[in-house]
Short mmCIF file of C-alpha atoms and ligand atoms in Angstrom, two decimals:
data_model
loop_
_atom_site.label_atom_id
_atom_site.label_comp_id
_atom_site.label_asym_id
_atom_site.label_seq_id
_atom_site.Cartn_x
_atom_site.Cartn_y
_atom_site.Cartn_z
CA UNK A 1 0.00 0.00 0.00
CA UNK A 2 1.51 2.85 -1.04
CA UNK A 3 0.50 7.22 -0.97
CA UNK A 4 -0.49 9.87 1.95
CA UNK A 5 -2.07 8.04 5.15
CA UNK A 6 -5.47 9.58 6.18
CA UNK A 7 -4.19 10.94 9.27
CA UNK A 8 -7.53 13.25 10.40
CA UNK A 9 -9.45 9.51 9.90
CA UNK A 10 -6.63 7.87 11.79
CA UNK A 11 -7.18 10.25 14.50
CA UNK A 12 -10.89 10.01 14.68
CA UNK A 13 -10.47 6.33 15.33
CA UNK A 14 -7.67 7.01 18.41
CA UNK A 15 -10.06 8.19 21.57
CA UNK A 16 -6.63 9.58 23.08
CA UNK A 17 -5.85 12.27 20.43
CA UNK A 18 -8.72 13.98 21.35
CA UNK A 19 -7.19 14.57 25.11
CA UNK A 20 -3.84 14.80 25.02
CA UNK A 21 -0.44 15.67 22.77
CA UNK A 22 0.96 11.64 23.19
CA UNK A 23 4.42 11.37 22.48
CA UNK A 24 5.26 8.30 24.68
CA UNK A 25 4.24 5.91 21.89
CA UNK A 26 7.95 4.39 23.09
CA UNK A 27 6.26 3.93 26.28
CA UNK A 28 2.61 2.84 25.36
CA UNK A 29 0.56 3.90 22.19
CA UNK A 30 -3.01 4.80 22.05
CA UNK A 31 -5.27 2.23 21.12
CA UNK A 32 -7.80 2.84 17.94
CA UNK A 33 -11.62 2.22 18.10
CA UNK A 34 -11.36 -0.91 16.64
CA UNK A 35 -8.69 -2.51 18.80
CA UNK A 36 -10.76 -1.54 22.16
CA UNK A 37 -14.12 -2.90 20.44
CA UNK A 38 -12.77 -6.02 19.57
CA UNK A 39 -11.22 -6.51 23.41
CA UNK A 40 -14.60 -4.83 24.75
CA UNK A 41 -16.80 -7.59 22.80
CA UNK A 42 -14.00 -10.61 23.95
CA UNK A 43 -14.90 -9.40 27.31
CA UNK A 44 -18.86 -9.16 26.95
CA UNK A 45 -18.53 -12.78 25.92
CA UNK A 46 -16.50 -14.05 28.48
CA UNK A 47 -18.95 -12.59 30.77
CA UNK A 48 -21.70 -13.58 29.13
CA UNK A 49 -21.02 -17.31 28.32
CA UNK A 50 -18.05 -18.10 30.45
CA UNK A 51 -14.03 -17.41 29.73
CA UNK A 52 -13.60 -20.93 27.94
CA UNK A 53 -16.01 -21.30 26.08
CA UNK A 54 -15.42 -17.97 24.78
CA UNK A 55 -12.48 -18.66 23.61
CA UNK A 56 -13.94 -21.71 21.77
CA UNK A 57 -15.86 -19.02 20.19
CA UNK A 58 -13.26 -16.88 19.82
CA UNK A 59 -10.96 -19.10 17.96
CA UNK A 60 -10.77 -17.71 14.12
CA UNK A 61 -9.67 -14.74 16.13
CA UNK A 62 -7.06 -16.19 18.16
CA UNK A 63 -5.66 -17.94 15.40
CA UNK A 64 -5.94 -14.67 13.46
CA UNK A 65 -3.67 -13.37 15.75
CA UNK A 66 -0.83 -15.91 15.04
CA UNK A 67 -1.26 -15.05 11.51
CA UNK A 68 -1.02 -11.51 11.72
CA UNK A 69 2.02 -11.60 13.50
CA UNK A 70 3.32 -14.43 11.50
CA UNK A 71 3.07 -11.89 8.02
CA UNK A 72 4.39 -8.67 10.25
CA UNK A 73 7.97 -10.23 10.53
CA UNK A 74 7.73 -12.87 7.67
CA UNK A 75 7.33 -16.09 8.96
CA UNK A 76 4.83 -18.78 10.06
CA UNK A 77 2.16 -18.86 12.36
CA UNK A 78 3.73 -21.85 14.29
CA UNK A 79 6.96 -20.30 14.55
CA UNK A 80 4.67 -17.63 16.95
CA UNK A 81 4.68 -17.97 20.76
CA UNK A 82 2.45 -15.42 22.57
CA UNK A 83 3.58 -13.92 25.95
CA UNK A 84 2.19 -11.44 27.89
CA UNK A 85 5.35 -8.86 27.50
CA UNK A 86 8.31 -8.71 25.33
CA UNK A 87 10.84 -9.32 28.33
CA UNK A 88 9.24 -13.09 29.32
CA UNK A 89 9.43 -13.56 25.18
CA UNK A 90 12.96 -12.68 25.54
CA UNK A 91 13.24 -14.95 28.40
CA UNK A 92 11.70 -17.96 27.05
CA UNK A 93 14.16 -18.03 24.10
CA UNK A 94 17.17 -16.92 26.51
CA UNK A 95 16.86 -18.92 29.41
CA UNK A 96 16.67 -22.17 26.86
CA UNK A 97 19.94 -21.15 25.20
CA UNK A 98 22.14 -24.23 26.78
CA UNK A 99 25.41 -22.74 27.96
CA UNK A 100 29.09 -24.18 29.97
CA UNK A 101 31.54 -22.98 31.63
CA UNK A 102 33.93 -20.51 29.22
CA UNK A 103 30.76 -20.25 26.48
CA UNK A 104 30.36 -16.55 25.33
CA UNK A 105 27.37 -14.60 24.49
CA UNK A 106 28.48 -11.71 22.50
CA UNK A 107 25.82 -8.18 22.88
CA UNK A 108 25.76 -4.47 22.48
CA UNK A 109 26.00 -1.18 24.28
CA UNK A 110 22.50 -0.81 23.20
CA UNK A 111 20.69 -3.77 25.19
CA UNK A 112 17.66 -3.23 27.34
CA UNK A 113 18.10 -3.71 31.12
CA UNK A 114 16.21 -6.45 31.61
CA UNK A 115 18.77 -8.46 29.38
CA UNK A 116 21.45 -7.16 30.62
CA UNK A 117 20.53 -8.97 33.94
CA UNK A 118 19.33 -12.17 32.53
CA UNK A 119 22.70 -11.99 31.12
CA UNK A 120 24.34 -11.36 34.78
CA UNK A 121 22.68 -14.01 35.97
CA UNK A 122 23.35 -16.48 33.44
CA UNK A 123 26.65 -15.89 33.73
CA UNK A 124 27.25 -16.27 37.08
CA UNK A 125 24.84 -19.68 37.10
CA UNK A 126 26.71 -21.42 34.15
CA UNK A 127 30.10 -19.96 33.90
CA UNK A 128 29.97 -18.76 30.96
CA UNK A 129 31.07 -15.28 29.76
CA UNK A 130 29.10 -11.77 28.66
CA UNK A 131 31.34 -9.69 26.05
CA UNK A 132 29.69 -6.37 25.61
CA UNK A 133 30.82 -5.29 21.79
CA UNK A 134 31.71 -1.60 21.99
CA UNK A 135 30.32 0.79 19.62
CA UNK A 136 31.85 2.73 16.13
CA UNK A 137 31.92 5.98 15.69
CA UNK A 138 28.62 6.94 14.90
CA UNK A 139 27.22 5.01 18.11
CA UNK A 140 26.13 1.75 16.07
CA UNK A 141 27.35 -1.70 17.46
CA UNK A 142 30.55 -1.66 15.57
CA UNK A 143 30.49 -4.93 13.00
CA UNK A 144 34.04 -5.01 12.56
CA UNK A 145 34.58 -5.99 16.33
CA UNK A 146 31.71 -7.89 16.42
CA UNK A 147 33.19 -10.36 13.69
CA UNK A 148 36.66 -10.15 15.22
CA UNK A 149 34.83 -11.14 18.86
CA UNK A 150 32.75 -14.15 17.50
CA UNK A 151 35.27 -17.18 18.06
CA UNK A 152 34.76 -20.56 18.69
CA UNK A 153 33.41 -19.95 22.24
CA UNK A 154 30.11 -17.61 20.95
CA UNK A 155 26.88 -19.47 21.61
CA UNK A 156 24.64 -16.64 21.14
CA UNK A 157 24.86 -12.83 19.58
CA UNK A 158 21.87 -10.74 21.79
CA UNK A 159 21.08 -7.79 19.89
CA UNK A 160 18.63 -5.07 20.82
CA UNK A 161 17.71 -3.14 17.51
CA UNK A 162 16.43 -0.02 18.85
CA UNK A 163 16.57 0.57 22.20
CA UNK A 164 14.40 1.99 25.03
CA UNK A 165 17.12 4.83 25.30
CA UNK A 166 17.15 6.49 21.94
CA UNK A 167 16.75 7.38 17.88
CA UNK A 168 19.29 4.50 17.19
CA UNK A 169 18.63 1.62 14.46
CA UNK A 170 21.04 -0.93 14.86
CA UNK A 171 22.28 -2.62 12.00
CA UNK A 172 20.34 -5.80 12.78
CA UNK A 173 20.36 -7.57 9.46
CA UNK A 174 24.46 -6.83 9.16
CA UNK A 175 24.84 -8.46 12.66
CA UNK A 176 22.48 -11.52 11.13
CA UNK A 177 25.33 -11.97 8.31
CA UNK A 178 27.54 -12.04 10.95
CA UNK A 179 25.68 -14.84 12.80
CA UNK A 180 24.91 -17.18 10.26
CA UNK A 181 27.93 -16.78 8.17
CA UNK A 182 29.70 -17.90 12.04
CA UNK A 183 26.79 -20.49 13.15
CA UNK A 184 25.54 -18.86 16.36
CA UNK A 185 22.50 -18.28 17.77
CA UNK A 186 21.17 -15.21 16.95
CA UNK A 187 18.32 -13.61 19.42
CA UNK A 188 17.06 -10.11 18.42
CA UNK A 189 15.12 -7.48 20.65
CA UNK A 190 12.76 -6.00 18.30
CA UNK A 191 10.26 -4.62 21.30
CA UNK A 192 10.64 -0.89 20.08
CA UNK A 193 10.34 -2.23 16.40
CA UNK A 194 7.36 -4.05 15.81
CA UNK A 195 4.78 -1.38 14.28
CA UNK A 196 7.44 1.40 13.74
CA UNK A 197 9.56 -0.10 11.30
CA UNK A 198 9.80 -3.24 8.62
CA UNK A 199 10.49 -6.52 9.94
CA UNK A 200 11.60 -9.84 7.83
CA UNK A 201 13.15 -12.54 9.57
CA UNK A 202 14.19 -13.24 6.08
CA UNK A 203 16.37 -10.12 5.73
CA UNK A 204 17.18 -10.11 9.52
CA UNK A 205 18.28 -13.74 9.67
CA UNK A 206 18.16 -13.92 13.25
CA UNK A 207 17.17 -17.11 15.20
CA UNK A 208 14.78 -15.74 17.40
CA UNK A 209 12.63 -12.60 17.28
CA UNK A 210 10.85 -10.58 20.07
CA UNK A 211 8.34 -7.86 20.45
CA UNK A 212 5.63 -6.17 22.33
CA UNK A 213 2.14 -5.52 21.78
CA UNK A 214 1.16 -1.89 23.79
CA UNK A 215 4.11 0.15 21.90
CA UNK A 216 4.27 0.94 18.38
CA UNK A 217 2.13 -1.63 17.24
CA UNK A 218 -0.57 -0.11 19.04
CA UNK A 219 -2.45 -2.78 20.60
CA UNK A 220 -3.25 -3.72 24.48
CA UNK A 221 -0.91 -3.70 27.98
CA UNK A 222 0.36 -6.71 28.41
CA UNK A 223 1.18 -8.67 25.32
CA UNK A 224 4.38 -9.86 23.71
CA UNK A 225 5.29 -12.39 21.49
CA UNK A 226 8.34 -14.89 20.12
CA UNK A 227 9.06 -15.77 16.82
CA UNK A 228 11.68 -18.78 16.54
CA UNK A 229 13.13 -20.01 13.39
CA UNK A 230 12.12 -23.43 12.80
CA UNK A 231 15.76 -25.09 12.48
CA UNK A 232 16.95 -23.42 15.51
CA UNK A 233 14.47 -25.61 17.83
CA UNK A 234 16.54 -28.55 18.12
CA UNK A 235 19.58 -25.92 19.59
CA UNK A 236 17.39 -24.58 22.28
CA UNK A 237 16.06 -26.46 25.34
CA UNK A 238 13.01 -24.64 27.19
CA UNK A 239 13.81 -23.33 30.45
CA UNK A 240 10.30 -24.46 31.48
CA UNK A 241 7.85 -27.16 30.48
CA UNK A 242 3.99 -27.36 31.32
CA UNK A 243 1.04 -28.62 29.75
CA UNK A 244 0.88 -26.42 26.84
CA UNK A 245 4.12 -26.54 25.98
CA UNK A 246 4.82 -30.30 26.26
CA UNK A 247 2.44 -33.72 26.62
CA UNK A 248 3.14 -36.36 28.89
CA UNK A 249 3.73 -39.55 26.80
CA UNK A 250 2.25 -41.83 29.57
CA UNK A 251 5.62 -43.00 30.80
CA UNK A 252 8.12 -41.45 32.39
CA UNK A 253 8.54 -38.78 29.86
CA UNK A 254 7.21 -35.79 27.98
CA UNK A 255 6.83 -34.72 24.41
CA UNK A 256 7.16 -30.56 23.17
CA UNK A 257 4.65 -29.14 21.48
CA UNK A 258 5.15 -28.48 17.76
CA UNK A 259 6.99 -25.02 16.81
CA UNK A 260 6.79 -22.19 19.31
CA UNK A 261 4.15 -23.49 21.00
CA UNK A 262 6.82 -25.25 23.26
CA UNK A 263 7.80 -22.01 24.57
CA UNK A 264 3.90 -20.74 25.45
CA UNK A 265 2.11 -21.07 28.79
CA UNK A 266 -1.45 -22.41 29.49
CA UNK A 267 -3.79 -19.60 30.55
CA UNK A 268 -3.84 -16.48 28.45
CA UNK A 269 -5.84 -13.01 28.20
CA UNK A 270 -7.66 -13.78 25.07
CA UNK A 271 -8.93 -10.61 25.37
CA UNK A 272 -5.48 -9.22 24.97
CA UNK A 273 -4.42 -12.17 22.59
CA UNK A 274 -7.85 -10.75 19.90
CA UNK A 275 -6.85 -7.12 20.83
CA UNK A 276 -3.35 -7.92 19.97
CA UNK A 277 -4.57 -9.46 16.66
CA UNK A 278 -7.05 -6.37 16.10
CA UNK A 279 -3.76 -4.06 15.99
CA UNK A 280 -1.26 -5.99 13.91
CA UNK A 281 -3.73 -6.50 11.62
CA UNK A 282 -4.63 -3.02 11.55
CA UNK A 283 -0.96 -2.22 11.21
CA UNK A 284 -0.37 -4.42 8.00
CA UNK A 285 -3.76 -2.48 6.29
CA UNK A 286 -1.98 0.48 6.67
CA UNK A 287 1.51 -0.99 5.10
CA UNK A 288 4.21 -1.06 7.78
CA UNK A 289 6.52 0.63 5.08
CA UNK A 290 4.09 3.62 4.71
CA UNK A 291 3.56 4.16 8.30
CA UNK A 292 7.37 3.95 8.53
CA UNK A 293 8.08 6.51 6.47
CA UNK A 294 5.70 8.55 8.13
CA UNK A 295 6.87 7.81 11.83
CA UNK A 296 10.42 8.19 11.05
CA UNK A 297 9.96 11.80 9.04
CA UNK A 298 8.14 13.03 12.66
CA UNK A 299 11.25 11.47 14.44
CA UNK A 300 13.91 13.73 12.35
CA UNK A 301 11.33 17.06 12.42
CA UNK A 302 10.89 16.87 16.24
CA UNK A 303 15.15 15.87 16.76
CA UNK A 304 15.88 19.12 14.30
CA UNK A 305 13.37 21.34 16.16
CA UNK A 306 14.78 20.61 19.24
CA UNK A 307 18.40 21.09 18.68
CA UNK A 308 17.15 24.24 17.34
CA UNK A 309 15.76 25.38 20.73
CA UNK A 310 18.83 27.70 22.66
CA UNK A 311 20.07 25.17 25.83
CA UNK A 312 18.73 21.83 23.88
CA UNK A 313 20.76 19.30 23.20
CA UNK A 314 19.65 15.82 21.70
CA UNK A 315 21.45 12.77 22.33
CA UNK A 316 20.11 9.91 19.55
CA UNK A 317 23.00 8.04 17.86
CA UNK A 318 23.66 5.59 15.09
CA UNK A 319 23.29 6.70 11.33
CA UNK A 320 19.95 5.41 10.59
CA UNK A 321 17.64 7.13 13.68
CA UNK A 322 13.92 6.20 14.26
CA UNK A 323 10.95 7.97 15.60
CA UNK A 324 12.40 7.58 19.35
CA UNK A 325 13.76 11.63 20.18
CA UNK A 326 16.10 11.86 23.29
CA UNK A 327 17.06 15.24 25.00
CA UNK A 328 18.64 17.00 27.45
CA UNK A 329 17.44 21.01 28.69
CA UNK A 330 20.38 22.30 29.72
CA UNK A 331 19.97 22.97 33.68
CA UNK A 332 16.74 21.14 34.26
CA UNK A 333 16.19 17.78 35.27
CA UNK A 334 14.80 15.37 32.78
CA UNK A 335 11.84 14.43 35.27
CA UNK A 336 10.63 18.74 35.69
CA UNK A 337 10.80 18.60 31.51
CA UNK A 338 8.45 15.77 31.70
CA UNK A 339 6.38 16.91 34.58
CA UNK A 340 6.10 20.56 32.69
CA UNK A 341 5.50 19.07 28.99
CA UNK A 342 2.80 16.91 31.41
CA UNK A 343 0.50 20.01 32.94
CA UNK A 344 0.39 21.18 29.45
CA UNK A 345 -1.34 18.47 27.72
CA UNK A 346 2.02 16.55 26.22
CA UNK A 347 2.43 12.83 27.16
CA UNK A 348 6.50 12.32 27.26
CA UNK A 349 8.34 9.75 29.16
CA UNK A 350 12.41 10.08 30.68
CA UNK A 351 15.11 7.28 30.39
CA UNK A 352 16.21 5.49 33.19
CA UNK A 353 20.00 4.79 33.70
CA UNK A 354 19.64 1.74 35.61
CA UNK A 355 17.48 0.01 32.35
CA UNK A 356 20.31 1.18 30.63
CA UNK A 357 23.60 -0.55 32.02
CA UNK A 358 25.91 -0.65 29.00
CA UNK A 359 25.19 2.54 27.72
CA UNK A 360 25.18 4.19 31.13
CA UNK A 361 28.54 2.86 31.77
CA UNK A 362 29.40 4.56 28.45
CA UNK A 363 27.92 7.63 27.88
CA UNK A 364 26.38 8.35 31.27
CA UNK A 365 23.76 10.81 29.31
CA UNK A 366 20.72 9.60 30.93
CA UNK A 367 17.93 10.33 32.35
CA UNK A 368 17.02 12.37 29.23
CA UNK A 369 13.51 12.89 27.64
CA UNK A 370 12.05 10.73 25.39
CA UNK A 371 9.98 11.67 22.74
CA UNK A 372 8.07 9.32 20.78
CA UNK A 373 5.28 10.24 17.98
CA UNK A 374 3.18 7.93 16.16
CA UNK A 375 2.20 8.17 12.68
CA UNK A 376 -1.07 9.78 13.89
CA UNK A 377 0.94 12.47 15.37
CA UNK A 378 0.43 16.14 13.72
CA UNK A 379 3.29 18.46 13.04
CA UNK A 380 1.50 20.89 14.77
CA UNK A 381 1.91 18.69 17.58
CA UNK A 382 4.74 18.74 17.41
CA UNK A 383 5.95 22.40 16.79
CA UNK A 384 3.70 22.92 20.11
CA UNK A 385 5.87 20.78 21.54
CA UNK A 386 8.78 22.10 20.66
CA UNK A 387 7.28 25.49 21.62
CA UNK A 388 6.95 24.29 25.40
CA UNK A 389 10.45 22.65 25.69
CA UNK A 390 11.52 26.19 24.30
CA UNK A 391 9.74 28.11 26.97
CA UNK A 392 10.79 25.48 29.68
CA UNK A 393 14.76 26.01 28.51
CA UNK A 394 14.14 30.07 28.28
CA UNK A 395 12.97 30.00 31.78
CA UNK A 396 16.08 27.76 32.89
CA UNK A 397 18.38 30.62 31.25
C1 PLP B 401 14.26 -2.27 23.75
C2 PLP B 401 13.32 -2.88 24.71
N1 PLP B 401 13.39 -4.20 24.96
C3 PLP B 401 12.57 -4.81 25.82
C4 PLP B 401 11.61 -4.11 26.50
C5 PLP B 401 10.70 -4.83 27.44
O1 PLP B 401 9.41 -4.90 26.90
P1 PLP B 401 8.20 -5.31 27.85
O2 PLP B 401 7.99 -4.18 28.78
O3 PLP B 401 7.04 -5.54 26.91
O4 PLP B 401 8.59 -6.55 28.56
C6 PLP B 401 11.50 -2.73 26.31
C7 PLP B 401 10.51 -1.95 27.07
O5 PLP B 401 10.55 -0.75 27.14
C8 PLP B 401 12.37 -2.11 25.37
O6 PLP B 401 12.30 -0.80 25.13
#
């Protein structure tokens, strides 16, 4: 799908437009019409005729949801596990990783926190070694020490490809050359991707793929998924096994389920699971390329109307930068920028250092404000933005 997006239509169908300036789409986007009927009418039902045999009813739209999510990266639906975040996705395919004493897993400045202490953890239960792969110039994980660290040691390359912190876009499918060309396990943080930008497992070729539901893609708290390349099953072992994921085979012993399915867990919010499905699929009507372009043109108008704006600074890296903004007001504290953009009407959110270990360690920038518009954002939202963190700086001055 290709030409101008119907943004005034797009808007109509997003209840929180109508309230608010929300630029913490990094953080949690607004739901449209159609995603809150569809959970609204899950719920009716379960009410109405009891929660399982609604989601006997439900089931075209449950399975819908695999499918959607299957065509927004590329793959099948039975290479889909659902979760209810990104981080127990992430989990699931970590945790099952098998790893010895003097094993490596290889990652970047740019990981999310949560990682970062799996990894910790992990590498003080098993012995094995966490190299963090420094950055190049431009603030990208640097590919030339990333192939000179993979050695005969790496079990796994952890990549996040935009992280919570910042405008960067890591060159994901690069590091997947990298992986395959070496034969490691490749496991790829795409939480603050899904929705904002193309995905292809294809083009990525990572191993294992994971993302969340309430950010870009639009759709309900509490939802995540796992997409896990079919040929890399037999290299992971899952770090838990219950009745969904595995039958007992009468004896002693246990078969997995088919596909991803090993890595799920019994009870679900299928209201969450058909509200999840209600967004992706809205998301591929629109064309994820489309709303890309879109999303990342508001990124590069708010970062160059801010660094405009006397005793602004903002701190995105990398070469390729998405819709996530990051600044700094020179003299005030990230939190009073936030609280301030707040009592005037504009949703914003502030980086933590602590979810940011590696890059705290590095650059020690954070907390900084994080901007993050949608594709149903306005440029006039965004100049009135910009027109507030003015005032705010002036009054620092
Ligand atoms: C890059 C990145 N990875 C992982 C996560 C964790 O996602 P969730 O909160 O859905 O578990 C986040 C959340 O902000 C994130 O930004």
């Amino acid at each position: 799908m290709d030409g101008e997006l119907d943004v005034e239509t797009l808007r109509a169908r997003t209840p929180g437009c109508a309230h608010r300036i929300h630029l913490n789409n990094a953080g949690a986007a607004l739901m449209s019409t159609t995603t809150l009927a569809a959970m609204t009418d899950q719920l009716q039902l379960e009410a109405t005729i009891g929660g399982y045999e609604a989601a006997v009813r439900a089931r075209e739209h449950i399975d819908a949801t695999y499918a959607a999510l299957a065509e927004l990266v590329g793959g099948r639906p039975g290479e889909i596990a659902l979760f209810d975040n990104s981080t127990h996705a992430w989990n699931a395919a970590f945790y099952s990783v098998p790893l010895r004493p003097g094993d490596r897993i290889l990652t970047g400045r740019a990981e999310y926190g949560s990682s970062v202490l799996a990894y910790l953890q992990v590498a003080q239960r098993t012995g094995a070694e966490v190299v963090v792969v420094p950055d190049d110039e431009t603030g990208r994980i640097d590919l030339d020490a990333l192939a000179a660290a993979v050695d005969e040691r790496t079990r796994l390359i952890g990549l996040t490809w935009v992280p919570t912190s910042g405008g960067l876009v890591n060159p994901a499918a690069e590091v997947g050359r990298i992986a395959r060309e070496a034969g490691v396990l490749y496991l790829l943080d795409a939480t603050q991707v899904v929705g904002q930008l193309p995905v292809d497992v294809a083009e990525l070729g990572c191993d294992l793929l994971t993302g969340t539901g309430r950010k870009f893609l639009r759709g309900p708290r509490g939802t995540g998924f796992l997409w896990v390349r079919p040929d890399a099953l037999d290299r992971l072992d899952p770090h838990v096994v219950e009745i969904r994921s595995a039958t007992w085979d009468g004896q002693r012993s246990f078969r997995w389920a088919e596909g991803a399915r090993r890595f799920e867990t019994w009870e679900n919010s299928y209201v969450n699971v058909v509200g999840l499905g209600s967004a992706v699929r809205q998301a591929l009507d629109l064309g994820v390329e489309r709303t890309a372009r879109r999303v990342r043109a508001l990124g590069a108008r708010l970062r160059t109307g801010l660094d405009a704006v006397d005793g602004v600074r903002t701190h995105d890296q990398g070469v390729d930068r998405c819709a996530i903004v990051t600044a700094a007001v020179a003299g005030v504290p990230a939190a009073e920028v936030a609280g301030a953009l707040a009592v005037r009407g504009v949703n914003v959110s502030t980086t933590v250092p602590e979810h940011n270990q590696f890059d705290t360690e590095h650059r020690g920038v954070h907390p900084l404000v994080r901007f993050s518009p949608h594709y149903f954002t306005t440029g006039d939202e965004l100049d009135h933005c910009v027109a507030v963190v003015a005032e705010i700086a002036r009054l620092a001055r």
